[in-house]
Amino acid sequence: MNKLLSCRYNMDTNRVEARFAGGTTLAIDCITVEDEYGNTPAQRAELGWLLYNKPLEYAQLVLGGKIEHYLSLGCDHGRMED
């Protein structure tokens, strides 16, 4: 696969739209990713945080097959402060 150049989250379609070198584009269905990997409220919150704040990293994790490992690390970016 070509080099990933850019990504953006499209709220209207709930997809991350990725553009690769060579002109290839790809849309990642975020509902499908959340249904597959968002097993807890904390994991779903983390997925949401990634979508809004780091869509490029989100796409890299999903496309690289590393999203499950990332979520297993217990990141808490999406957690609300007390």
PDB file of C-alpha atoms in Angstrom:
ATOM      1  CA  MET A   1       0.000   0.000   0.000  1.00  0.00           C
ATOM      2  CA  ASN A   2       1.185   3.522  -0.747  1.00  0.00           C
ATOM      3  CA  LYS A   3       2.220   6.062   1.852  1.00  0.00           C
ATOM      4  CA  LEU A   4      -0.652   7.541   3.862  1.00  0.00           C
ATOM      5  CA  LEU A   5      -0.633  11.290   3.216  1.00  0.00           C
ATOM      6  CA  SER A   6      -3.625  12.672   5.068  1.00  0.00           C
ATOM      7  CA  CYS A   7      -6.794  11.807   6.935  1.00  0.00           C
ATOM      8  CA  ARG A   8      -9.854  13.616   8.130  1.00  0.00           C
ATOM      9  CA  TYR A   9     -12.877  12.580  10.108  1.00  0.00           C
ATOM     10  CA  ASN A  10     -16.173  13.188   8.305  1.00  0.00           C
ATOM     11  CA  MET A  11     -18.921  13.608  10.897  1.00  0.00           C
ATOM     12  CA  ASP A  12     -21.668  13.366   8.284  1.00  0.00           C
ATOM     13  CA  THR A  13     -20.696   9.842   7.232  1.00  0.00           C
ATOM     14  CA  ASN A  14     -18.910   8.772  10.453  1.00  0.00           C
ATOM     15  CA  ARG A  15     -15.885   7.738   8.423  1.00  0.00           C
ATOM     16  CA  VAL A  16     -12.204   8.573   8.417  1.00  0.00           C
ATOM     17  CA  GLU A  17     -11.256   9.477   4.879  1.00  0.00           C
ATOM     18  CA  ALA A  18      -7.652   8.595   4.081  1.00  0.00           C
ATOM     19  CA  ARG A  19      -5.650   9.762   1.075  1.00  0.00           C
ATOM     20  CA  PHE A  20      -2.555   7.905  -0.098  1.00  0.00           C
ATOM     21  CA  ALA A  21       0.332   8.804  -2.371  1.00  0.00           C
ATOM     22  CA  GLY A  22      -0.648   7.907  -5.905  1.00  0.00           C
ATOM     23  CA  GLY A  23      -4.174   9.239  -5.470  1.00  0.00           C
ATOM     24  CA  THR A  24      -5.815   6.269  -3.774  1.00  0.00           C
ATOM     25  CA  THR A  25      -8.514   7.150  -1.224  1.00  0.00           C
ATOM     26  CA  LEU A  26     -10.089   4.962   1.415  1.00  0.00           C
ATOM     27  CA  ALA A  27     -12.932   5.481   3.876  1.00  0.00           C
ATOM     28  CA  ILE A  28     -12.823   3.689   7.233  1.00  0.00           C
ATOM     29  CA  ASP A  29     -16.276   3.004   8.695  1.00  0.00           C
ATOM     30  CA  CYS A  30     -15.915   4.084  12.332  1.00  0.00           C
ATOM     31  CA  ILE A  31     -19.107   2.326  13.466  1.00  0.00           C
ATOM     32  CA  THR A  32     -17.684  -0.997  12.306  1.00  0.00           C
ATOM     33  CA  VAL A  33     -14.394  -0.342  14.112  1.00  0.00           C
ATOM     34  CA  GLU A  34     -16.225   0.665  17.285  1.00  0.00           C
ATOM     35  CA  ASP A  35     -18.462  -2.404  17.152  1.00  0.00           C
ATOM     36  CA  GLU A  36     -15.437  -4.675  16.707  1.00  0.00           C
ATOM     37  CA  TYR A  37     -12.995  -3.130  19.188  1.00  0.00           C
ATOM     38  CA  GLY A  38     -14.959  -0.842  21.519  1.00  0.00           C
ATOM     39  CA  ASN A  39     -15.879  -3.473  24.097  1.00  0.00           C
ATOM     40  CA  THR A  40     -15.951  -1.124  27.073  1.00  0.00           C
ATOM     41  CA  PRO A  41     -17.055   2.478  27.577  1.00  0.00           C
ATOM     42  CA  ALA A  42     -13.402   3.459  28.078  1.00  0.00           C
ATOM     43  CA  GLN A  43     -12.395   1.882  24.755  1.00  0.00           C
ATOM     44  CA  ARG A  44     -15.260   3.599  22.949  1.00  0.00           C
ATOM     45  CA  ALA A  45     -14.268   6.915  24.510  1.00  0.00           C
ATOM     46  CA  GLU A  46     -10.666   6.404  23.404  1.00  0.00           C
ATOM     47  CA  LEU A  47     -11.775   5.611  19.847  1.00  0.00           C
ATOM     48  CA  GLY A  48     -13.857   8.797  19.843  1.00  0.00           C
ATOM     49  CA  TRP A  49     -10.936  10.843  21.150  1.00  0.00           C
ATOM     50  CA  LEU A  50      -8.700   9.514  18.384  1.00  0.00           C
ATOM     51  CA  LEU A  51     -11.306  10.313  15.727  1.00  0.00           C
ATOM     52  CA  TYR A  52     -11.640  13.939  16.730  1.00  0.00           C
ATOM     53  CA  ASN A  53      -8.060  14.660  17.746  1.00  0.00           C
ATOM     54  CA  LYS A  54      -5.806  12.344  15.739  1.00  0.00           C
ATOM     55  CA  PRO A  55      -7.560  10.896  12.688  1.00  0.00           C
ATOM     56  CA  LEU A  56      -4.228  10.102  10.989  1.00  0.00           C
ATOM     57  CA  GLU A  57      -3.091   7.985  13.937  1.00  0.00           C
ATOM     58  CA  TYR A  58      -6.537   6.358  14.083  1.00  0.00           C
ATOM     59  CA  ALA A  59      -6.231   5.339  10.428  1.00  0.00           C
ATOM     60  CA  GLN A  60      -2.671   4.079  10.892  1.00  0.00           C
ATOM     61  CA  LEU A  61      -3.718   1.925  13.864  1.00  0.00           C
ATOM     62  CA  VAL A  62      -6.746   0.482  12.070  1.00  0.00           C
ATOM     63  CA  LEU A  63      -5.006  -0.147   8.752  1.00  0.00           C
ATOM     64  CA  GLY A  64      -1.911  -1.549  10.468  1.00  0.00           C
ATOM     65  CA  GLY A  65      -3.979  -3.965  12.561  1.00  0.00           C
ATOM     66  CA  LYS A  66      -2.737  -2.394  15.796  1.00  0.00           C
ATOM     67  CA  ILE A  67      -5.943  -0.836  17.155  1.00  0.00           C
ATOM     68  CA  GLU A  68      -6.655  -3.758  19.487  1.00  0.00           C
ATOM     69  CA  HIS A  69      -3.159  -3.569  20.988  1.00  0.00           C
ATOM     70  CA  TYR A  70      -3.441   0.211  21.376  1.00  0.00           C
ATOM     71  CA  LEU A  71      -6.738  -0.113  23.237  1.00  0.00           C
ATOM     72  CA  SER A  72      -5.324  -2.875  25.451  1.00  0.00           C
ATOM     73  CA  LEU A  73      -2.757  -0.391  26.774  1.00  0.00           C
ATOM     74  CA  GLY A  74      -5.536   1.343  28.691  1.00  0.00           C
ATOM     75  CA  CYS A  75      -5.051   4.826  27.252  1.00  0.00           C
ATOM     76  CA  ASP A  76      -7.353   7.370  28.853  1.00  0.00           C
ATOM     77  CA  HIS A  77      -7.441  10.290  26.447  1.00  0.00           C
ATOM     78  CA  GLY A  78     -11.189   9.929  25.996  1.00  0.00           C
ATOM     79  CA  ARG A  79     -11.961   9.781  29.688  1.00  0.00           C
ATOM     80  CA  MET A  80     -13.807  12.716  31.139  1.00  0.00           C
ATOM     81  CA  GLU A  81     -12.180  14.535  34.008  1.00  0.00           C
ATOM     82  CA  ASP A  82     -13.816  14.351  37.424  1.00  0.00           C
TER      83      ASP A  82
END
